[in-house]
Amino acid sequence: MPVSLADLLSPAGQDLLARAEALAGGDPLRAAAQLRTAGTPPELASEALTQAALRLKGRAKFGADADGMYFTRAGLEQATRASVSARRAARLAAAGVRSVADLGCGIGADSRAFARAGITVHAIEADPATAEIATANTAGLPVTVTCGDATEVDLSGYDAVFCDPARRSGNRRIFDPKAYSPPWDFIVSLTTRPAVIKLGPGIDHALLPATAEAEWVSVGGEVVEAALWCDRLAEVPRRATVDELQMTGAGDREAEVGEVGRYVYDPDGAVIRAHLVAELADELGARIADPTIAYLYADELRATPFARGYTVEEVLPFSLKRLRAALREREVGRLTIKKRGSALEPESLRRQLRLSGSQEATVILTRVAGAPVALITQPAPAA
Ligand SMILES: C[S@@+](CC[C@H](N)C(=O)[O-])C[C@H]1O[C@@H](n2cnc3c(N)ncnc32)[C@H](O)[C@@H]1O
């Protein structure tokens, strides 16, 4: 018997889901057997257990809200986490947007956030089962979900459009925008109207329209997405949003090149991807030591949420022998290896270093004026 979401939404289905949730996280075979002993058809028991497991996983993106949501595995993976969609929705609402067409709404995570920010949403989703889930996830909110092709929707009646194209095919992640769905040509056609387009963080800057604002977002140190803000929604050329804090700039400046200093900063990935390293260098009174590498150096330590700071204890021209000797002398047994601009493979280097000792250090493998160096560092104290 094929199972539909409606089976789970019925009172008996809700009861089953509650029992599945109580068993989630334990032995899956035993949980399935326990649900089936109550006379539940195996397919329904299996669907309830899948939903319960996905809700548990969904807490990382949606917190306690996940416990009232429905997911597909792919839908959860592609969904925007709640903190990011809420901030996006708040910015749209602040820009006066009252209605949005969500073109390819998936399980409806962004639609929920728009609606919660007071925006009326028309959500369009090509996959029927996913559209059903989006409907359930937006119940009670000003959201209408339609199952259909987003490229055929008349967009004239909306204050803004949002498009988060599918960047997966089966289990594979797609990096080539030309393979996105809805297709890239359609996405480009949206950029001449008030639109927000979510993209993979690795998007090629050359593909970005000159008039759009491009934002890179990182959460807890991981760059999770890029977003294009188009037409009147664009405020600046480039923006890096690091957790709740933002840095903006032109995105086309080069940081001043100089010497290694007492401190080295490793900028957040969103700052690097947004090409805002020069702006961060200004904030920190810092410089780069190689024109192509985004480590920043300074002689005084300044507090910043946009980079991690390290105290430089020693700068060595790279040589395995010299690095090994220096770490031995410091009795370093636990080593964090960071690198940028080095082809060395950290784990194989770690084996070759044959570390022993009670001390800890961070080695940064990089280049200074083109030459390979190893910096022996310690995480800097909070400035
Ligand atoms: C990345 S997901 C959207 C995730 C959503 N923003 C969220 O946070 O839940 C993209 C969705 O677009 C849908 N899609 C792809 N091409 C489409 C098209 N031409 N029309 C409508 N939906 C489409 C896919 O089925 C997929 O569910």
XYZ file of C-alpha atoms and ligand atoms in Angstrom:
410
model
C 0.000 0.000 0.000
C 1.615 3.320 -0.991
C 1.686 5.759 1.938
C 0.802 9.410 1.493
C 1.300 12.336 3.827
C -2.481 12.346 4.391
C -2.128 8.982 6.173
C 0.184 10.617 8.703
C -1.950 13.734 9.046
C -5.030 11.728 10.093
C -5.670 11.387 13.869
C -4.484 7.746 13.763
C -1.409 8.824 11.775
C -0.582 11.544 14.318
C -0.849 8.983 17.102
C 1.473 6.657 15.182
C 3.940 9.483 14.556
C 3.995 10.314 18.275
C 4.809 6.669 19.043
C 7.487 6.632 16.315
C 9.019 9.795 17.792
C 9.216 8.173 21.205
C 11.206 5.335 19.596
C 13.396 7.543 17.343
C 17.133 7.471 17.933
C 17.045 3.857 19.192
C 17.392 0.550 17.351
C 15.457 1.036 14.058
C 14.623 -2.665 13.592
C 13.210 -2.960 17.082
C 11.252 0.290 16.631
C 9.730 -1.001 13.360
C 8.789 -4.290 15.032
C 7.199 -2.469 17.981
C 5.081 -0.247 15.738
C 3.956 -3.213 13.642
C 2.818 -5.270 16.649
C 0.041 -2.711 17.091
C -1.323 -3.827 13.681
C 0.129 -0.900 11.740
C 0.833 -1.716 8.053
C 4.613 -2.014 7.562
C 4.787 0.816 4.956
C 3.006 3.206 7.293
C 5.183 2.200 10.255
C 8.246 2.742 8.089
C 7.052 6.194 6.931
C 6.300 7.229 10.527
C 9.775 6.141 11.610
C 11.362 7.990 8.671
C 9.486 11.181 9.587
C 10.453 10.781 13.251
C 14.129 10.321 12.293
C 14.021 13.339 9.945
C 12.426 15.495 12.652
C 15.270 14.581 14.963
C 17.788 15.528 12.255
C 15.780 18.638 11.388
C 16.341 20.089 14.871
C 19.829 21.193 13.751
C 18.180 23.570 11.250
C 14.807 24.297 12.843
C 15.212 23.745 16.580
C 12.057 22.589 18.344
C 9.962 23.666 15.310
C 11.201 20.529 13.531
C 8.991 18.439 15.824
C 5.905 19.836 14.093
C 7.273 19.735 10.520
C 7.301 17.135 7.746
C 10.297 16.338 5.604
C 11.707 14.360 2.736
C 15.362 13.503 3.097
C 16.312 15.670 0.079
C 13.912 18.421 1.172
C 15.536 18.665 4.606
C 19.040 18.710 3.143
C 18.159 21.533 0.754
C 16.030 23.554 3.178
C 17.296 26.884 4.485
C 17.982 26.824 8.224
C 15.527 28.869 10.297
C 17.991 31.560 11.451
C 19.007 32.359 7.858
C 15.484 32.347 6.375
C 14.159 34.489 9.258
C 16.833 37.124 8.680
C 16.153 37.120 4.934
C 12.405 37.449 5.537
C 12.913 40.308 8.009
C 15.048 42.185 5.463
C 12.381 41.745 2.770
C 9.637 42.895 5.141
C 11.757 45.923 6.110
C 12.104 46.733 2.385
C 8.313 46.993 2.207
C 7.712 43.634 0.525
C 4.214 42.357 1.331
C 3.875 39.528 -1.212
C 6.371 36.996 -2.519
C 6.332 34.206 -5.096
C 8.569 31.402 -3.786
C 9.707 29.657 -6.993
C 10.613 26.081 -6.080
C 9.579 26.147 -2.441
C 10.765 22.647 -1.455
C 9.405 21.670 1.957
C 8.534 25.341 2.511
C 11.186 26.457 4.995
C 11.657 29.872 3.379
C 7.906 30.263 2.757
C 7.272 29.745 6.478
C 9.789 32.437 7.352
C 8.332 34.931 4.855
C 4.827 34.324 6.181
C 5.955 34.668 9.784
C 7.463 38.040 8.854
C 4.006 39.160 7.677
C 4.507 38.492 3.938
C 1.823 36.729 1.872
C 3.364 33.869 -0.092
C 2.507 31.982 -3.266
C 4.763 28.928 -3.127
C 5.288 26.861 -6.284
C 6.810 23.388 -6.213
C 7.218 20.967 -9.120
C 7.338 17.752 -7.099
C 3.840 16.716 -5.930
C 4.925 14.919 -2.732
C 7.165 17.854 -1.734
C 4.354 20.324 -2.481
C 2.084 18.341 -0.148
C 4.712 18.597 2.572
C 5.112 22.351 1.984
C 1.337 22.687 2.386
C 1.468 20.861 5.725
C 4.476 22.892 6.886
C 2.760 26.206 6.134
C -0.694 25.328 7.485
C -2.249 28.278 9.312
C 0.109 30.786 7.643
C -0.703 33.122 4.712
C 0.863 30.728 2.202
C -0.769 29.155 -0.879
C 1.131 26.208 -2.280
C 0.708 25.241 -5.937
C 2.195 22.156 -7.524
C 3.580 23.225 -10.898
C 6.435 24.627 -12.919
C 7.810 27.870 -11.479
C 8.970 29.024 -14.904
C 5.351 29.290 -16.046
C 4.062 31.490 -13.228
C 2.905 35.047 -14.002
C 5.119 37.099 -11.694
C 3.525 40.476 -12.314
C 1.402 40.576 -9.152
C 4.128 40.120 -6.529
C 6.252 42.692 -4.706
C 9.228 40.314 -4.944
C 10.182 36.819 -6.026
C 12.380 34.316 -4.249
C 14.084 31.405 -5.958
C 16.171 28.724 -4.297
C 16.932 26.396 -7.207
C 17.543 22.680 -6.678
C 21.280 22.148 -6.589
C 21.123 18.381 -6.356
C 20.525 15.571 -8.775
C 19.719 12.341 -6.943
C 22.260 12.231 -4.137
C 24.809 14.340 -5.998
C 25.378 17.990 -5.253
C 25.448 20.159 -8.404
C 28.114 22.851 -8.571
C 27.496 23.985 -12.148
C 24.748 26.651 -12.100
C 23.834 25.619 -15.652
C 22.467 22.383 -14.150
C 20.273 24.129 -11.533
C 16.501 23.641 -11.588
C 14.699 25.931 -12.373
C 17.331 26.526 -15.070
C 20.002 29.228 -14.955
C 18.541 31.227 -17.883
C 15.280 31.543 -15.953
C 17.176 32.581 -12.817
C 19.074 35.253 -14.766
C 15.749 36.565 -16.138
C 14.613 37.151 -12.531
C 17.531 39.440 -11.730
C 15.969 42.466 -13.442
C 13.093 42.539 -10.922
C 13.022 42.737 -7.095
C 14.223 39.196 -6.464
C 16.276 37.212 -4.003
C 18.081 34.193 -5.402
C 19.769 31.652 -3.187
C 22.909 30.119 -4.685
C 25.685 27.744 -3.692
C 28.535 29.465 -1.807
C 30.975 28.478 -4.570
C 29.167 30.497 -7.249
C 31.563 32.071 -9.745
C 31.659 35.876 -9.289
C 31.838 36.221 -13.085
C 28.259 34.911 -13.309
C 26.837 37.547 -10.947
C 25.003 40.493 -12.518
C 26.884 43.743 -11.832
C 23.779 45.483 -10.502
C 22.903 42.820 -7.901
C 24.072 42.639 -4.298
C 25.798 39.342 -3.571
C 25.731 38.134 0.032
C 27.585 35.190 1.539
C 26.230 33.774 4.784
C 28.121 31.725 7.338
C 26.726 30.070 10.426
C 29.005 28.736 13.145
C 32.040 29.101 10.851
C 30.484 27.252 7.881
C 29.541 29.167 4.718
C 26.004 27.926 4.061
C 24.827 29.938 1.071
C 25.171 32.899 -1.239
C 22.176 35.097 -2.024
C 21.655 37.607 -4.797
C 19.537 40.652 -3.941
C 18.306 42.165 -7.175
C 16.937 45.418 -8.496
C 15.704 47.753 -5.723
C 16.539 45.112 -3.060
C 20.298 45.525 -3.697
C 21.891 47.840 -1.117
C 25.640 47.302 -1.571
C 27.778 45.324 -4.035
C 28.977 42.715 -1.526
C 27.935 41.595 1.947
C 29.263 38.962 4.347
C 26.844 37.854 7.042
C 28.619 36.005 9.823
C 26.054 34.601 12.213
C 24.089 37.793 12.996
C 26.792 40.320 12.066
C 27.411 41.917 8.710
C 30.244 43.454 6.749
C 29.728 45.210 3.439
C 31.917 46.640 0.715
C 32.725 46.922 -2.960
C 34.268 43.462 -3.222
C 36.899 44.645 -5.697
C 39.632 46.032 -3.442
C 43.032 44.487 -2.804
C 44.473 44.464 0.723
C 47.855 46.076 1.222
C 50.754 43.597 1.091
C 53.354 43.665 3.889
C 55.216 41.599 6.440
C 54.106 38.817 8.736
C 53.230 40.381 12.099
C 52.826 39.425 15.745
C 49.289 38.213 14.970
C 47.733 36.354 12.064
C 43.994 36.406 11.367
C 42.101 33.707 9.488
C 39.055 35.493 8.004
C 35.633 33.852 8.068
C 34.782 32.035 4.820
C 31.895 34.436 4.111
C 34.313 37.409 4.177
C 36.720 35.629 1.830
C 34.014 34.513 -0.594
C 32.488 38.006 -0.638
C 35.940 39.427 -1.530
C 35.868 41.660 1.554
C 39.334 40.789 2.873
C 40.625 44.326 2.147
C 37.720 45.836 4.122
C 38.475 43.472 7.026
C 42.164 44.404 6.802
C 41.159 48.078 7.257
C 39.107 47.188 10.341
C 41.980 45.240 11.858
C 44.810 47.564 10.787
C 46.187 44.475 9.054
C 47.875 43.463 5.796
C 48.329 40.326 3.724
C 51.798 38.837 3.244
C 51.152 37.320 -0.164
C 48.986 38.987 -2.805
C 46.989 35.794 -3.423
C 46.408 34.524 0.124
C 43.735 35.663 2.556
C 45.598 35.481 5.876
C 45.874 38.893 7.529
C 48.798 40.027 9.678
C 49.017 42.776 12.293
C 51.154 43.816 15.222
C 48.316 44.589 17.588
C 45.318 42.411 18.359
C 41.792 43.692 17.742
C 38.577 41.877 18.582
C 36.556 40.821 15.531
C 33.737 38.382 14.862
C 34.905 38.176 11.226
C 38.193 36.307 11.756
C 40.042 34.068 14.180
C 43.247 35.501 15.581
C 46.467 33.628 16.381
C 49.682 34.781 18.040
C 52.642 34.051 15.785
C 55.442 32.428 17.822
C 57.799 31.489 15.006
C 58.012 31.872 11.228
C 59.944 29.119 9.438
C 60.730 28.835 5.739
C 58.995 25.523 5.094
C 61.163 22.463 5.664
C 59.901 19.258 7.240
C 63.118 18.853 9.219
C 63.057 22.376 10.629
C 59.383 22.202 11.504
C 59.821 18.843 13.209
C 62.789 20.184 15.216
C 60.920 23.363 16.206
C 57.885 21.409 17.411
C 60.107 18.946 19.297
C 61.822 21.811 21.052
C 58.417 23.152 22.073
C 57.300 19.650 23.163
C 54.225 19.886 20.945
C 52.236 16.631 20.983
C 48.884 18.016 19.845
C 48.867 20.025 16.656
C 46.165 21.782 14.671
C 47.234 22.240 11.046
C 45.681 24.997 8.973
C 46.666 25.846 5.454
C 46.034 28.243 2.634
C 48.221 28.384 -0.448
C 49.995 25.128 0.383
C 49.675 21.831 -1.458
C 50.738 19.824 1.612
C 48.297 17.247 2.899
C 47.852 17.936 6.656
C 47.335 14.344 7.784
C 50.363 13.009 5.945
C 52.433 15.945 7.294
C 51.203 15.126 10.817
C 52.449 11.533 10.450
C 55.814 12.712 9.134
C 56.206 15.123 12.061
C 56.086 12.227 14.588
C 54.794 14.537 17.326
C 55.382 13.874 20.988
C 55.055 16.066 24.044
C 52.503 17.623 26.348
C 52.101 20.989 24.586
C 49.635 22.142 21.947
C 50.111 24.442 18.939
C 48.566 25.487 15.642
C 50.747 25.403 12.541
C 49.695 27.520 9.589
C 51.099 26.423 6.241
C 51.049 29.253 3.760
C 53.182 31.459 1.536
C 54.859 34.760 2.230
C 55.784 36.734 -0.885
C 55.429 33.523 -2.877
C 57.696 31.391 -0.636
C 56.295 28.492 1.431
C 56.395 29.056 5.206
C 55.173 27.376 8.370
C 53.917 29.678 11.142
C 53.925 28.211 14.629
C 51.061 29.906 16.441
C 48.712 29.808 19.420
C 45.047 30.895 19.375
C 45.157 34.549 20.404
C 43.541 35.538 23.676
C 40.239 37.408 23.328
C 41.278 40.988 22.562
C 16.539 23.931 -2.916
S 14.882 23.398 -2.921
C 14.041 24.701 -2.103
C 14.216 24.703 -0.627
C 13.411 25.754 0.077
N 13.898 27.091 -0.167
C 13.408 25.497 1.573
O 14.128 26.187 2.298
O 12.709 24.574 1.984
C 14.439 23.580 -4.588
C 13.094 23.010 -4.948
O 12.760 23.486 -6.262
C 11.964 22.514 -6.892
N 12.012 22.794 -8.334
C 13.007 22.569 -9.211
N 12.667 23.012 -10.433
C 11.431 23.539 -10.331
C 10.557 24.166 -11.241
N 10.881 24.358 -12.512
N 9.358 24.567 -10.783
C 8.999 24.393 -9.494
N 9.801 23.805 -8.575
C 11.007 23.387 -8.998
C 12.616 21.204 -6.480
O 11.674 20.129 -6.609
C 13.018 21.500 -5.040
O 12.067 21.034 -4.131
